């Protein structure tokens, strides 16, 4: 009885923008589908964006399911505004999403897939589906440096609320958007900021409203830059930095260390299901027209299709087409032409 109640034509794992967009397309086509997500709606954005961070992408390029997305001040959209937008899409379209359902096991059976999901309360929920879509994203785990002290409690990978850094000596490691934005926001919140990165100059692809300001603050000596430098060791009281050019070692007393060096894709679910993946970055191999993998009735979508991205080339705006392709493949309608979406700089 329980199994029958939880049987669906399609289950989408991942309630990020692309998983929701697929659910909307399928639902409009009359397919009985649900979405399962480990966290809240848009969990990656919810967990990894610091408060009030603005997307690089323009709001209209983040629109899903034909629901208009705009901001009061005609600016780039913030984390909070976009999460509000996603909630509205879910409610407007009536998407059936089960939040805080972390899919732990999947077994293929003769007529589909059996899933077990763990809820926030620790309960186990079982589902059966004919078709499975993995829209699980590409930022499952943080990159690590593999150095001593990396697991100390004052070492973090996400900025969180900059308020907490007031009056503290903060070392930020990384040279891309997240690290550069964190440096400015921590400094504005009253922190003493050191930025350590491996390049000669701040990466030219950093957001155009961040890079010039950061460079000015570093030139004025308000933020201390450690260019062409690597972090070698962390203790409770200090860090050891090594200059790539001179080999010189510097000991720096700090209160907090923010390692903002990116994220990695977790291909374990795909491997467990027998999906063929690229050996280099874990990206699944799939049919471009249907988003289907080598496993029958198993599709992939969104940034999960790209594996680990060193430089972001697959993001929300060039994944909208995945929803249309999957809906076409599942409901039997014509597949759309490939999108000619403009590629944005990395996030
Ligand atoms: C600071 C920052 C700024 C960014 N700026 C931009 C930008 O400007 N433009 C842009 O396009 N992108 C940006 N990104 C990247 C953006 O977050 C992704 O492009 C987007 O979230 C991808 O959508 P998705 O639906 O493919 O995957 P995700 O949003 O990552 O969704 C995947 C979902 O799958 C769920 N999931 C995974 N495994 C399981 C499981 N076993 N069981 C249940 N659920 C599971 C996760 O909880 C998650 O909610 C930024 C990222 C960061 C951190």
PDB file of N, CA and C and ligand atoms in Angstrom, residues 13-19 36-38 43-45 48-49 55-57 101-103 135-137 139 269 302-303 315-316 347, ligand 1:
ATOM      1  N   UNK A  13      15.345  14.319  -8.808  1.00  0.00           N
ATOM      2  CA  UNK A  13      16.143  14.545  -7.597  1.00  0.00           C
ATOM      3  C   UNK A  13      16.863  15.874  -7.784  1.00  0.00           C
ATOM      4  N   UNK A  14      16.533  16.838  -6.927  1.00  0.00           N
ATOM      5  CA  UNK A  14      17.140  18.169  -7.008  1.00  0.00           C
ATOM      6  C   UNK A  14      16.097  19.241  -7.249  1.00  0.00           C
ATOM      7  N   UNK A  15      15.881  20.069  -6.235  1.00  0.00           N
ATOM      8  CA  UNK A  15      14.913  21.170  -6.342  1.00  0.00           C
ATOM      9  C   UNK A  15      15.600  22.507  -6.515  1.00  0.00           C
ATOM     10  N   UNK A  16      16.694  22.517  -7.310  1.00  0.00           N
ATOM     11  CA  UNK A  16      17.310  23.785  -7.721  1.00  0.00           C
ATOM     12  C   UNK A  16      16.508  24.355  -8.883  1.00  0.00           C
ATOM     13  N   UNK A  17      16.955  25.473  -9.453  1.00  0.00           N
ATOM     14  CA  UNK A  17      16.195  26.100 -10.544  1.00  0.00           C
ATOM     15  C   UNK A  17      15.884  25.136 -11.691  1.00  0.00           C
ATOM     16  N   UNK A  18      16.832  24.286 -12.050  1.00  0.00           N
ATOM     17  CA  UNK A  18      16.610  23.438 -13.226  1.00  0.00           C
ATOM     18  C   UNK A  18      15.699  22.258 -12.894  1.00  0.00           C
ATOM     19  N   UNK A  19      15.849  21.665 -11.719  1.00  0.00           N
ATOM     20  CA  UNK A  19      14.928  20.599 -11.309  1.00  0.00           C
ATOM     21  C   UNK A  19      13.496  21.117 -11.267  1.00  0.00           C
ATOM     22  N   UNK A  36      12.324  15.692  -5.202  1.00  0.00           N
ATOM     23  CA  UNK A  36      12.872  15.433  -3.863  1.00  0.00           C
ATOM     24  C   UNK A  36      14.138  16.259  -3.706  1.00  0.00           C
ATOM     25  N   UNK A  37      14.272  16.947  -2.580  1.00  0.00           N
ATOM     26  CA  UNK A  37      15.519  17.690  -2.351  1.00  0.00           C
ATOM     27  C   UNK A  37      16.007  17.487  -0.920  1.00  0.00           C
ATOM     28  N   UNK A  38      17.325  17.401  -0.784  1.00  0.00           N
ATOM     29  CA  UNK A  38      17.957  17.232   0.537  1.00  0.00           C
ATOM     30  C   UNK A  38      17.670  18.400   1.458  1.00  0.00           C
ATOM     31  N   UNK A  43      18.216  24.784  -2.684  1.00  0.00           N
ATOM     32  CA  UNK A  43      19.103  24.547  -1.538  1.00  0.00           C
ATOM     33  C   UNK A  43      20.549  25.014  -1.764  1.00  0.00           C
ATOM     34  N   UNK A  44      21.066  24.855  -2.977  1.00  0.00           N
ATOM     35  CA  UNK A  44      22.446  25.299  -3.236  1.00  0.00           C
ATOM     36  C   UNK A  44      22.556  26.806  -3.026  1.00  0.00           C
ATOM     37  N   UNK A  45      21.581  27.531  -3.536  1.00  0.00           N
ATOM     38  CA  UNK A  45      21.589  28.995  -3.401  1.00  0.00           C
ATOM     39  C   UNK A  45      21.340  29.370  -1.939  1.00  0.00           C
ATOM     40  N   UNK A  48      24.798  28.198  -0.019  1.00  0.00           N
ATOM     41  CA  UNK A  48      26.142  28.643  -0.401  1.00  0.00           C
ATOM     42  C   UNK A  48      26.273  30.131  -0.686  1.00  0.00           C
ATOM     43  N   UNK A  49      25.164  30.806  -1.005  1.00  0.00           N
ATOM     44  CA  UNK A  49      25.268  32.250  -1.235  1.00  0.00           C
ATOM     45  C   UNK A  49      25.265  32.954   0.123  1.00  0.00           C
ATOM     46  N   UNK A  55      23.346  37.768  -7.881  1.00  0.00           N
ATOM     47  CA  UNK A  55      23.743  36.903  -8.987  1.00  0.00           C
ATOM     48  C   UNK A  55      24.527  37.728 -10.000  1.00  0.00           C
ATOM     49  N   UNK A  56      25.413  37.052 -10.725  1.00  0.00           N
ATOM     50  CA  UNK A  56      26.057  37.687 -11.872  1.00  0.00           C
ATOM     51  C   UNK A  56      25.051  37.743 -13.027  1.00  0.00           C
ATOM     52  N   UNK A  57      24.281  36.686 -13.174  1.00  0.00           N
ATOM     53  CA  UNK A  57      23.303  36.606 -14.272  1.00  0.00           C
ATOM     54  C   UNK A  57      22.194  37.632 -14.073  1.00  0.00           C
ATOM     55  N   UNK A 101      14.271  15.923   1.943  1.00  0.00           N
ATOM     56  CA  UNK A 101      14.217  14.497   1.625  1.00  0.00           C
ATOM     57  C   UNK A 101      15.524  14.166   0.897  1.00  0.00           C
ATOM     58  N   UNK A 102      16.497  13.701   1.657  1.00  0.00           N
ATOM     59  CA  UNK A 102      17.795  13.379   1.063  1.00  0.00           C
ATOM     60  C   UNK A 102      17.758  11.951   0.517  1.00  0.00           C
ATOM     61  N   UNK A 103      17.925  11.807  -0.788  1.00  0.00           N
ATOM     62  CA  UNK A 103      17.863  10.470  -1.396  1.00  0.00           C
ATOM     63  C   UNK A 103      19.156   9.728  -1.071  1.00  0.00           C
ATOM     64  N   UNK A 135      18.924  16.044 -11.240  1.00  0.00           N
ATOM     65  CA  UNK A 135      19.241  17.480 -11.387  1.00  0.00           C
ATOM     66  C   UNK A 135      19.924  17.904 -10.096  1.00  0.00           C
ATOM     67  N   UNK A 136      20.982  17.172  -9.772  1.00  0.00           N
ATOM     68  CA  UNK A 136      21.588  17.242  -8.439  1.00  0.00           C
ATOM     69  C   UNK A 136      22.688  18.289  -8.307  1.00  0.00           C
ATOM     70  N   UNK A 137      22.918  19.092  -9.356  1.00  0.00           N
ATOM     71  CA  UNK A 137      23.890  20.180  -9.250  1.00  0.00           C
ATOM     72  C   UNK A 137      25.327  19.694  -9.318  1.00  0.00           C
ATOM     73  N   UNK A 139      27.860  21.209  -7.120  1.00  0.00           N
ATOM     74  CA  UNK A 139      28.616  21.840  -6.028  1.00  0.00           C
ATOM     75  C   UNK A 139      28.373  21.094  -4.722  1.00  0.00           C
ATOM     76  N   UNK A 269      26.382   8.957  -6.910  1.00  0.00           N
ATOM     77  CA  UNK A 269      25.041   8.447  -7.220  1.00  0.00           C
ATOM     78  C   UNK A 269      24.992   7.947  -8.675  1.00  0.00           C
ATOM     79  N   UNK A 302      20.721  20.188 -15.812  1.00  0.00           N
ATOM     80  CA  UNK A 302      21.294  21.281 -15.021  1.00  0.00           C
ATOM     81  C   UNK A 302      22.800  21.159 -14.909  1.00  0.00           C
ATOM     82  N   UNK A 303      23.340  21.767 -13.875  1.00  0.00           N
ATOM     83  CA  UNK A 303      24.793  21.787 -13.724  1.00  0.00           C
ATOM     84  C   UNK A 303      25.354  20.406 -13.389  1.00  0.00           C
ATOM     85  N   UNK A 315      25.672  26.873 -16.462  1.00  0.00           N
ATOM     86  CA  UNK A 315      24.984  27.497 -15.333  1.00  0.00           C
ATOM     87  C   UNK A 315      23.521  27.646 -15.701  1.00  0.00           C
ATOM     88  N   UNK A 316      22.777  28.347 -14.866  1.00  0.00           N
ATOM     89  CA  UNK A 316      21.325  28.300 -14.992  1.00  0.00           C
ATOM     90  C   UNK A 316      20.869  28.660 -16.411  1.00  0.00           C
ATOM     91  N   UNK A 347      30.825  32.309 -12.242  1.00  0.00           N
ATOM     92  CA  UNK A 347      30.236  32.864 -11.027  1.00  0.00           C
ATOM     93  C   UNK A 347      31.225  32.788  -9.886  1.00  0.00           C
TER      94      UNK A 347
HETATM   95  C1  LIG B   1      28.105  32.739  -4.662  1.00  0.00           C
HETATM   96  C2  LIG B   1      27.570  32.079  -5.906  1.00  0.00           C
HETATM   97  C3  LIG B   1      27.145  32.856  -6.981  1.00  0.00           C
HETATM   98  C4  LIG B   1      26.601  32.257  -8.134  1.00  0.00           C
HETATM   99  N1  LIG B   1      26.153  33.052  -9.152  1.00  0.00           N
HETATM  100  C5  LIG B   1      25.562  32.469 -10.234  1.00  0.00           C
HETATM  101  C6  LIG B   1      25.043  33.269 -11.313  1.00  0.00           C
HETATM  102  O1  LIG B   1      25.127  34.495 -11.300  1.00  0.00           O
HETATM  103  N2  LIG B   1      24.441  32.624 -12.354  1.00  0.00           N
HETATM  104  C7  LIG B   1      24.320  31.241 -12.402  1.00  0.00           C
HETATM  105  O2  LIG B   1      23.743  30.710 -13.349  1.00  0.00           O
HETATM  106  N3  LIG B   1      24.828  30.479 -11.420  1.00  0.00           N
HETATM  107  C8  LIG B   1      25.436  31.056 -10.346  1.00  0.00           C
HETATM  108  N4  LIG B   1      25.945  30.276  -9.346  1.00  0.00           N
HETATM  109  C9  LIG B   1      25.843  28.822  -9.482  1.00  0.00           C
HETATM  110  C10 LIG B   1      24.392  28.386  -9.222  1.00  0.00           C
HETATM  111  O3  LIG B   1      24.228  28.160  -7.851  1.00  0.00           O
HETATM  112  C11 LIG B   1      24.096  27.186 -10.068  1.00  0.00           C
HETATM  113  O4  LIG B   1      24.298  27.542 -11.440  1.00  0.00           O
HETATM  114  C12 LIG B   1      22.646  26.701  -9.926  1.00  0.00           C
HETATM  115  O5  LIG B   1      22.294  26.532  -8.571  1.00  0.00           O
HETATM  116  C13 LIG B   1      22.518  25.417 -10.705  1.00  0.00           C
HETATM  117  O6  LIG B   1      21.181  24.985 -10.688  1.00  0.00           O
HETATM  118  P1  LIG B   1      20.833  23.420 -10.759  1.00  0.00           P
HETATM  119  O7  LIG B   1      19.355  23.338 -10.636  1.00  0.00           O
HETATM  120  O8  LIG B   1      21.504  22.802 -11.916  1.00  0.00           O
HETATM  121  O9  LIG B   1      21.538  22.779  -9.468  1.00  0.00           O
HETATM  122  P2  LIG B   1      21.459  23.189  -7.939  1.00  0.00           P
HETATM  123  O10 LIG B   1      20.847  24.519  -7.753  1.00  0.00           O
HETATM  124  O11 LIG B   1      22.814  22.949  -7.380  1.00  0.00           O
HETATM  125  O12 LIG B   1      20.424  22.136  -7.355  1.00  0.00           O
HETATM  126  C14 LIG B   1      20.781  20.801  -7.088  1.00  0.00           C
HETATM  127  C15 LIG B   1      19.892  20.326  -5.959  1.00  0.00           C
HETATM  128  O13 LIG B   1      20.037  18.908  -5.823  1.00  0.00           O
HETATM  129  C16 LIG B   1      19.876  18.590  -4.463  1.00  0.00           C
HETATM  130  N5  LIG B   1      20.452  17.267  -4.221  1.00  0.00           N
HETATM  131  C17 LIG B   1      21.704  16.844  -4.511  1.00  0.00           C
HETATM  132  N6  LIG B   1      21.855  15.551  -4.116  1.00  0.00           N
HETATM  133  C18 LIG B   1      20.667  15.160  -3.581  1.00  0.00           C
HETATM  134  C19 LIG B   1      20.190  13.949  -2.982  1.00  0.00           C
HETATM  135  N7  LIG B   1      20.972  12.871  -2.859  1.00  0.00           N
HETATM  136  N8  LIG B   1      18.907  13.902  -2.536  1.00  0.00           N
HETATM  137  C20 LIG B   1      18.086  14.981  -2.659  1.00  0.00           C
HETATM  138  N9  LIG B   1      18.493  16.157  -3.198  1.00  0.00           N
HETATM  139  C21 LIG B   1      19.766  16.244  -3.657  1.00  0.00           C
HETATM  140  C22 LIG B   1      20.620  19.720  -3.742  1.00  0.00           C
HETATM  141  O14 LIG B   1      20.173  19.861  -2.404  1.00  0.00           O
HETATM  142  C23 LIG B   1      20.265  20.931  -4.610  1.00  0.00           C
HETATM  143  O15 LIG B   1      19.159  21.664  -4.117  1.00  0.00           O
HETATM  144  C24 LIG B   1      26.511  30.844  -8.213  1.00  0.00           C
HETATM  145  C25 LIG B   1      26.953  30.057  -7.137  1.00  0.00           C
HETATM  146  C26 LIG B   1      27.475  30.658  -5.996  1.00  0.00           C
HETATM  147  C27 LIG B   1      27.925  29.790  -4.843  1.00  0.00           C
END
